Amino acid sequence: MLHALQVFTTVVVGVMVGVEFCVAVFVNAIMNALPGDNGQLGRSHGARLLGAVMPFWYFTSLGLATVWAVVTWGEPGSALVVTAGGLLVVSVLMSVLLLVPINNRSKTWTPENRPADWQQQSKRWDLYHYLRVAVIVAAFALLVGALV
Protein backbone atom coordinates (compact mmCIF):
# COMPACT_ATOMS: atom_id res chain seq x y z
CA MET A 1 0.00 0.00 0.00
CA LEU A 2 2.87 2.36 0.82
CA HIS A 3 4.43 1.85 -2.59
CA ALA A 4 1.09 2.69 -4.25
CA LEU A 5 0.94 5.94 -2.22
CA GLN A 6 4.48 6.82 -3.24
CA VAL A 7 3.88 6.16 -6.93
CA PHE A 8 0.49 7.90 -6.93
CA THR A 9 1.95 10.97 -5.19
CA THR A 10 4.84 11.13 -7.63
CA VAL A 11 2.52 10.83 -10.62
CA VAL A 12 0.12 13.51 -9.31
CA VAL A 13 2.98 15.92 -8.64
CA GLY A 14 4.68 15.02 -11.91
CA VAL A 15 1.61 15.69 -14.01
CA MET A 16 1.08 18.99 -12.17
CA VAL A 17 4.68 19.93 -12.95
CA GLY A 18 4.12 19.01 -16.59
CA VAL A 19 1.04 21.22 -16.85
CA GLU A 20 2.76 24.16 -15.19
CA PHE A 21 5.90 23.70 -17.29
CA CYS A 22 3.78 23.61 -20.44
CA VAL A 23 2.03 26.84 -19.46
CA ALA A 24 5.35 28.54 -18.70
CA VAL A 25 7.23 27.44 -21.79
CA PHE A 26 4.62 26.89 -24.49
CA VAL A 27 1.11 28.15 -23.76
CA ASN A 28 2.08 31.69 -22.78
CA ALA A 29 4.48 31.95 -25.74
CA ILE A 30 1.63 30.89 -28.04
CA MET A 31 -0.75 33.40 -26.44
CA ASN A 32 1.81 36.19 -26.71
CA ALA A 33 2.25 35.49 -30.44
CA LEU A 34 -1.46 35.67 -31.30
CA PRO A 35 -2.57 38.73 -33.25
CA GLY A 36 -4.55 41.58 -31.77
CA ASP A 37 -6.35 40.99 -28.51
CA ASN A 38 -6.52 37.22 -28.93
CA GLY A 39 -3.53 36.54 -26.68
CA GLN A 40 -4.93 38.58 -23.82
CA LEU A 41 -8.34 36.95 -24.23
CA GLY A 42 -6.71 33.52 -24.24
CA ARG A 43 -4.72 34.31 -21.10
CA SER A 44 -7.89 35.49 -19.37
CA HIS A 45 -9.66 32.27 -20.29
CA GLY A 46 -6.65 30.26 -19.08
CA ALA A 47 -6.70 32.19 -15.80
CA ARG A 48 -10.34 31.24 -15.29
CA LEU A 49 -9.91 27.59 -16.26
CA LEU A 50 -6.61 26.80 -14.56
CA GLY A 51 -7.40 29.14 -11.68
CA ALA A 52 -10.34 26.88 -10.85
CA VAL A 53 -8.40 23.59 -11.10
CA MET A 54 -4.87 24.23 -9.91
CA PRO A 55 -5.59 25.07 -6.24
CA PHE A 56 -7.04 21.59 -5.74
CA TRP A 57 -4.08 20.05 -7.54
CA TYR A 58 -1.53 21.95 -5.44
CA PHE A 59 -3.23 21.14 -2.14
CA THR A 60 -3.74 17.49 -3.14
CA SER A 61 -0.05 17.22 -4.05
CA LEU A 62 0.93 18.78 -0.74
CA GLY A 63 -1.45 16.51 1.18
CA LEU A 64 -0.17 13.37 -0.51
CA ALA A 65 3.45 14.35 0.11
CA THR A 66 2.61 15.05 3.75
CA VAL A 67 1.03 11.62 4.19
CA TRP A 68 4.06 10.00 2.55
CA ALA A 69 6.41 11.94 4.85
CA VAL A 70 4.46 10.99 7.97
CA VAL A 71 4.17 7.32 7.05
CA THR A 72 7.89 6.98 6.25
CA TRP A 73 9.25 9.31 8.96
CA GLY A 74 12.79 8.32 9.90
CA GLU A 75 13.20 5.80 7.09
CA PRO A 76 15.75 6.16 4.27
CA GLY A 77 14.55 8.77 1.79
CA SER A 78 12.12 10.42 4.20
CA ALA A 79 14.25 13.56 4.36
CA LEU A 80 13.82 13.92 0.60
CA VAL A 81 10.05 13.66 0.96
CA VAL A 82 9.99 16.16 3.82
CA THR A 83 12.08 18.58 1.76
CA ALA A 84 9.80 18.06 -1.25
CA GLY A 85 6.81 18.76 0.99
CA GLY A 86 8.50 21.94 2.17
CA LEU A 87 9.00 23.03 -1.42
CA LEU A 88 5.35 22.31 -2.15
CA VAL A 89 4.44 24.54 0.81
CA VAL A 90 6.63 27.25 -0.72
CA SER A 91 4.85 26.80 -4.07
CA VAL A 92 1.44 27.18 -2.40
CA LEU A 93 2.60 30.30 -0.57
CA MET A 94 4.01 31.73 -3.81
CA SER A 95 0.71 30.99 -5.50
CA VAL A 96 -1.46 32.59 -2.83
CA LEU A 97 0.75 35.62 -2.20
CA LEU A 98 2.14 36.39 -5.67
CA LEU A 99 0.29 34.68 -8.50
CA VAL A 100 -3.35 34.42 -7.41
CA PRO A 101 -3.84 38.19 -6.92
CA ILE A 102 -2.68 38.85 -10.50
CA ASN A 103 -4.62 35.84 -11.79
CA ASN A 104 -7.83 37.01 -10.10
CA ARG A 105 -7.54 40.37 -11.79
CA SER A 106 -6.52 39.06 -15.21
CA LYS A 107 -9.32 36.52 -15.49
CA THR A 108 -11.84 39.36 -15.77
CA TRP A 109 -9.94 41.41 -18.33
CA THR A 110 -11.31 42.09 -21.76
CA PRO A 111 -9.93 44.49 -24.37
CA GLU A 112 -12.51 47.00 -23.13
CA ASN A 113 -11.75 46.88 -19.40
CA ARG A 114 -8.14 45.80 -19.00
CA PRO A 115 -5.84 48.19 -17.15
CA ALA A 116 -3.19 50.19 -18.96
CA ASP A 117 -0.45 48.10 -17.30
CA TRP A 118 -1.96 44.70 -18.13
CA GLN A 119 1.13 43.62 -20.07
CA GLN A 120 3.43 44.47 -17.17
CA GLN A 121 1.17 42.55 -14.79
CA SER A 122 1.20 39.57 -17.18
CA LYS A 123 5.00 39.69 -17.36
CA ARG A 124 5.20 39.81 -13.56
CA TRP A 125 2.86 36.79 -13.35
CA ASP A 126 5.08 34.97 -15.87
CA LEU A 127 8.22 35.70 -13.82
CA TYR A 128 6.62 34.46 -10.60
CA HIS A 129 5.31 31.43 -12.48
CA TYR A 130 8.80 30.55 -13.78
CA LEU A 131 10.08 30.67 -10.21
CA ARG A 132 7.20 28.52 -8.98
CA VAL A 133 7.85 25.99 -11.76
CA ALA A 134 11.49 25.75 -10.64
CA VAL A 135 10.31 25.08 -7.07
CA ILE A 136 7.85 22.34 -8.05
CA VAL A 137 10.34 20.73 -10.46
CA ALA A 138 12.76 20.50 -7.52
CA ALA A 139 10.01 19.00 -5.34
CA PHE A 140 9.21 16.45 -8.04
CA ALA A 141 12.88 15.51 -8.44
CA LEU A 142 13.14 14.93 -4.68
CA LEU A 143 10.05 12.69 -4.72
CA VAL A 144 11.51 10.69 -7.59
CA GLY A 145 14.78 10.44 -5.68
CA ALA A 146 12.91 9.14 -2.63
CA LEU A 147 11.41 6.35 -4.74
CA VAL A 148 14.85 5.03 -5.67
PDB file of C-alpha atoms in Angstrom:
ATOM      1  CA  MET A   1       0.000   0.000   0.000  1.00  0.00           C
ATOM      2  CA  LEU A   2       2.874   2.361   0.821  1.00  0.00           C
ATOM      3  CA  HIS A   3       4.428   1.850  -2.592  1.00  0.00           C
ATOM      4  CA  ALA A   4       1.088   2.690  -4.245  1.00  0.00           C
ATOM      5  CA  LEU A   5       0.937   5.940  -2.220  1.00  0.00           C
ATOM      6  CA  GLN A   6       4.484   6.817  -3.244  1.00  0.00           C
ATOM      7  CA  VAL A   7       3.881   6.162  -6.934  1.00  0.00           C
ATOM      8  CA  PHE A   8       0.488   7.904  -6.926  1.00  0.00           C
ATOM      9  CA  THR A   9       1.951  10.966  -5.189  1.00  0.00           C
ATOM     10  CA  THR A  10       4.839  11.125  -7.634  1.00  0.00           C
ATOM     11  CA  VAL A  11       2.519  10.828 -10.622  1.00  0.00           C
ATOM     12  CA  VAL A  12       0.119  13.509  -9.310  1.00  0.00           C
ATOM     13  CA  VAL A  13       2.984  15.915  -8.635  1.00  0.00           C
ATOM     14  CA  GLY A  14       4.685  15.019 -11.912  1.00  0.00           C
ATOM     15  CA  VAL A  15       1.612  15.692 -14.014  1.00  0.00           C
ATOM     16  CA  MET A  16       1.084  18.994 -12.174  1.00  0.00           C
ATOM     17  CA  VAL A  17       4.677  19.930 -12.946  1.00  0.00           C
ATOM     18  CA  GLY A  18       4.117  19.008 -16.589  1.00  0.00           C
ATOM     19  CA  VAL A  19       1.040  21.219 -16.855  1.00  0.00           C
ATOM     20  CA  GLU A  20       2.756  24.163 -15.194  1.00  0.00           C
ATOM     21  CA  PHE A  21       5.904  23.702 -17.291  1.00  0.00           C
ATOM     22  CA  CYS A  22       3.784  23.610 -20.445  1.00  0.00           C
ATOM     23  CA  VAL A  23       2.032  26.837 -19.457  1.00  0.00           C
ATOM     24  CA  ALA A  24       5.346  28.540 -18.699  1.00  0.00           C
ATOM     25  CA  VAL A  25       7.229  27.440 -21.792  1.00  0.00           C
ATOM     26  CA  PHE A  26       4.623  26.886 -24.491  1.00  0.00           C
ATOM     27  CA  VAL A  27       1.114  28.153 -23.763  1.00  0.00           C
ATOM     28  CA  ASN A  28       2.077  31.691 -22.785  1.00  0.00           C
ATOM     29  CA  ALA A  29       4.477  31.945 -25.741  1.00  0.00           C
ATOM     30  CA  ILE A  30       1.631  30.891 -28.036  1.00  0.00           C
ATOM     31  CA  MET A  31      -0.745  33.395 -26.438  1.00  0.00           C
ATOM     32  CA  ASN A  32       1.810  36.195 -26.711  1.00  0.00           C
ATOM     33  CA  ALA A  33       2.247  35.490 -30.444  1.00  0.00           C
ATOM     34  CA  LEU A  34      -1.455  35.668 -31.302  1.00  0.00           C
ATOM     35  CA  PRO A  35      -2.566  38.734 -33.253  1.00  0.00           C
ATOM     36  CA  GLY A  36      -4.552  41.583 -31.775  1.00  0.00           C
ATOM     37  CA  ASP A  37      -6.347  40.992 -28.509  1.00  0.00           C
ATOM     38  CA  ASN A  38      -6.522  37.222 -28.928  1.00  0.00           C
ATOM     39  CA  GLY A  39      -3.533  36.536 -26.680  1.00  0.00           C
ATOM     40  CA  GLN A  40      -4.931  38.585 -23.821  1.00  0.00           C
ATOM     41  CA  LEU A  41      -8.342  36.953 -24.228  1.00  0.00           C
ATOM     42  CA  GLY A  42      -6.707  33.518 -24.237  1.00  0.00           C
ATOM     43  CA  ARG A  43      -4.723  34.308 -21.100  1.00  0.00           C
ATOM     44  CA  SER A  44      -7.893  35.492 -19.374  1.00  0.00           C
ATOM     45  CA  HIS A  45      -9.657  32.274 -20.285  1.00  0.00           C
ATOM     46  CA  GLY A  46      -6.655  30.264 -19.079  1.00  0.00           C
ATOM     47  CA  ALA A  47      -6.698  32.195 -15.801  1.00  0.00           C
ATOM     48  CA  ARG A  48     -10.336  31.239 -15.288  1.00  0.00           C
ATOM     49  CA  LEU A  49      -9.914  27.590 -16.256  1.00  0.00           C
ATOM     50  CA  LEU A  50      -6.611  26.796 -14.559  1.00  0.00           C
ATOM     51  CA  GLY A  51      -7.397  29.136 -11.676  1.00  0.00           C
ATOM     52  CA  ALA A  52     -10.335  26.880 -10.845  1.00  0.00           C
ATOM     53  CA  VAL A  53      -8.399  23.588 -11.105  1.00  0.00           C
ATOM     54  CA  MET A  54      -4.867  24.227  -9.914  1.00  0.00           C
ATOM     55  CA  PRO A  55      -5.593  25.068  -6.242  1.00  0.00           C
ATOM     56  CA  PHE A  56      -7.041  21.591  -5.737  1.00  0.00           C
ATOM     57  CA  TRP A  57      -4.077  20.053  -7.537  1.00  0.00           C
ATOM     58  CA  TYR A  58      -1.530  21.947  -5.440  1.00  0.00           C
ATOM     59  CA  PHE A  59      -3.231  21.136  -2.144  1.00  0.00           C
ATOM     60  CA  THR A  60      -3.744  17.493  -3.144  1.00  0.00           C
ATOM     61  CA  SER A  61      -0.053  17.217  -4.047  1.00  0.00           C
ATOM     62  CA  LEU A  62       0.935  18.784  -0.743  1.00  0.00           C
ATOM     63  CA  GLY A  63      -1.446  16.513   1.176  1.00  0.00           C
ATOM     64  CA  LEU A  64      -0.170  13.366  -0.511  1.00  0.00           C
ATOM     65  CA  ALA A  65       3.454  14.346   0.105  1.00  0.00           C
ATOM     66  CA  THR A  66       2.607  15.052   3.749  1.00  0.00           C
ATOM     67  CA  VAL A  67       1.031  11.623   4.194  1.00  0.00           C
ATOM     68  CA  TRP A  68       4.060  10.003   2.551  1.00  0.00           C
ATOM     69  CA  ALA A  69       6.407  11.938   4.852  1.00  0.00           C
ATOM     70  CA  VAL A  70       4.458  10.991   7.974  1.00  0.00           C
ATOM     71  CA  VAL A  71       4.171   7.317   7.052  1.00  0.00           C
ATOM     72  CA  THR A  72       7.890   6.979   6.255  1.00  0.00           C
ATOM     73  CA  TRP A  73       9.247   9.310   8.960  1.00  0.00           C
ATOM     74  CA  GLY A  74      12.794   8.315   9.902  1.00  0.00           C
ATOM     75  CA  GLU A  75      13.203   5.805   7.091  1.00  0.00           C
ATOM     76  CA  PRO A  76      15.745   6.160   4.272  1.00  0.00           C
ATOM     77  CA  GLY A  77      14.548   8.770   1.791  1.00  0.00           C
ATOM     78  CA  SER A  78      12.117  10.417   4.197  1.00  0.00           C
ATOM     79  CA  ALA A  79      14.255  13.560   4.364  1.00  0.00           C
ATOM     80  CA  LEU A  80      13.824  13.918   0.598  1.00  0.00           C
ATOM     81  CA  VAL A  81      10.046  13.656   0.958  1.00  0.00           C
ATOM     82  CA  VAL A  82       9.988  16.164   3.820  1.00  0.00           C
ATOM     83  CA  THR A  83      12.077  18.581   1.755  1.00  0.00           C
ATOM     84  CA  ALA A  84       9.795  18.056  -1.249  1.00  0.00           C
ATOM     85  CA  GLY A  85       6.810  18.763   0.990  1.00  0.00           C
ATOM     86  CA  GLY A  86       8.502  21.939   2.174  1.00  0.00           C
ATOM     87  CA  LEU A  87       9.000  23.032  -1.419  1.00  0.00           C
ATOM     88  CA  LEU A  88       5.349  22.310  -2.147  1.00  0.00           C
ATOM     89  CA  VAL A  89       4.437  24.539   0.807  1.00  0.00           C
ATOM     90  CA  VAL A  90       6.635  27.254  -0.723  1.00  0.00           C
ATOM     91  CA  SER A  91       4.850  26.804  -4.069  1.00  0.00           C
ATOM     92  CA  VAL A  92       1.442  27.179  -2.398  1.00  0.00           C
ATOM     93  CA  LEU A  93       2.603  30.303  -0.569  1.00  0.00           C
ATOM     94  CA  MET A  94       4.008  31.727  -3.807  1.00  0.00           C
ATOM     95  CA  SER A  95       0.710  30.990  -5.497  1.00  0.00           C
ATOM     96  CA  VAL A  96      -1.456  32.593  -2.834  1.00  0.00           C
ATOM     97  CA  LEU A  97       0.745  35.618  -2.204  1.00  0.00           C
ATOM     98  CA  LEU A  98       2.137  36.390  -5.669  1.00  0.00           C
ATOM     99  CA  LEU A  99       0.287  34.679  -8.499  1.00  0.00           C
ATOM    100  CA  VAL A 100      -3.351  34.418  -7.414  1.00  0.00           C
ATOM    101  CA  PRO A 101      -3.844  38.187  -6.922  1.00  0.00           C
ATOM    102  CA  ILE A 102      -2.684  38.848 -10.497  1.00  0.00           C
ATOM    103  CA  ASN A 103      -4.622  35.839 -11.790  1.00  0.00           C
ATOM    104  CA  ASN A 104      -7.832  37.014 -10.098  1.00  0.00           C
ATOM    105  CA  ARG A 105      -7.540  40.372 -11.793  1.00  0.00           C
ATOM    106  CA  SER A 106      -6.519  39.056 -15.209  1.00  0.00           C
ATOM    107  CA  LYS A 107      -9.320  36.518 -15.494  1.00  0.00           C
ATOM    108  CA  THR A 108     -11.840  39.363 -15.775  1.00  0.00           C
ATOM    109  CA  TRP A 109      -9.937  41.407 -18.328  1.00  0.00           C
ATOM    110  CA  THR A 110     -11.312  42.092 -21.763  1.00  0.00           C
ATOM    111  CA  PRO A 111      -9.935  44.492 -24.368  1.00  0.00           C
ATOM    112  CA  GLU A 112     -12.507  46.995 -23.130  1.00  0.00           C
ATOM    113  CA  ASN A 113     -11.754  46.878 -19.403  1.00  0.00           C
ATOM    114  CA  ARG A 114      -8.140  45.795 -19.000  1.00  0.00           C
ATOM    115  CA  PRO A 115      -5.845  48.193 -17.151  1.00  0.00           C
ATOM    116  CA  ALA A 116      -3.186  50.186 -18.956  1.00  0.00           C
ATOM    117  CA  ASP A 117      -0.453  48.102 -17.298  1.00  0.00           C
ATOM    118  CA  TRP A 118      -1.964  44.703 -18.129  1.00  0.00           C
ATOM    119  CA  GLN A 119       1.127  43.618 -20.072  1.00  0.00           C
ATOM    120  CA  GLN A 120       3.435  44.471 -17.170  1.00  0.00           C
ATOM    121  CA  GLN A 121       1.168  42.547 -14.792  1.00  0.00           C
ATOM    122  CA  SER A 122       1.202  39.572 -17.177  1.00  0.00           C
ATOM    123  CA  LYS A 123       5.002  39.691 -17.358  1.00  0.00           C
ATOM    124  CA  ARG A 124       5.204  39.809 -13.556  1.00  0.00           C
ATOM    125  CA  TRP A 125       2.865  36.790 -13.353  1.00  0.00           C
ATOM    126  CA  ASP A 126       5.085  34.973 -15.871  1.00  0.00           C
ATOM    127  CA  LEU A 127       8.221  35.701 -13.820  1.00  0.00           C
ATOM    128  CA  TYR A 128       6.624  34.457 -10.595  1.00  0.00           C
ATOM    129  CA  HIS A 129       5.313  31.432 -12.477  1.00  0.00           C
ATOM    130  CA  TYR A 130       8.796  30.553 -13.784  1.00  0.00           C
ATOM    131  CA  LEU A 131      10.085  30.670 -10.209  1.00  0.00           C
ATOM    132  CA  ARG A 132       7.203  28.518  -8.982  1.00  0.00           C
ATOM    133  CA  VAL A 133       7.850  25.995 -11.764  1.00  0.00           C
ATOM    134  CA  ALA A 134      11.485  25.755 -10.635  1.00  0.00           C
ATOM    135  CA  VAL A 135      10.306  25.084  -7.071  1.00  0.00           C
ATOM    136  CA  ILE A 136       7.849  22.340  -8.052  1.00  0.00           C
ATOM    137  CA  VAL A 137      10.345  20.726 -10.456  1.00  0.00           C
ATOM    138  CA  ALA A 138      12.761  20.504  -7.522  1.00  0.00           C
ATOM    139  CA  ALA A 139      10.007  18.998  -5.341  1.00  0.00           C
ATOM    140  CA  PHE A 140       9.207  16.453  -8.037  1.00  0.00           C
ATOM    141  CA  ALA A 141      12.878  15.514  -8.438  1.00  0.00           C
ATOM    142  CA  LEU A 142      13.137  14.931  -4.684  1.00  0.00           C
ATOM    143  CA  LEU A 143      10.054  12.694  -4.717  1.00  0.00           C
ATOM    144  CA  VAL A 144      11.508  10.690  -7.594  1.00  0.00           C
ATOM    145  CA  GLY A 145      14.776  10.439  -5.676  1.00  0.00           C
ATOM    146  CA  ALA A 146      12.911   9.138  -2.630  1.00  0.00           C
ATOM    147  CA  LEU A 147      11.412   6.355  -4.743  1.00  0.00           C
ATOM    148  CA  VAL A 148      14.848   5.033  -5.666  1.00  0.00           C
TER     149      VAL A 148
END
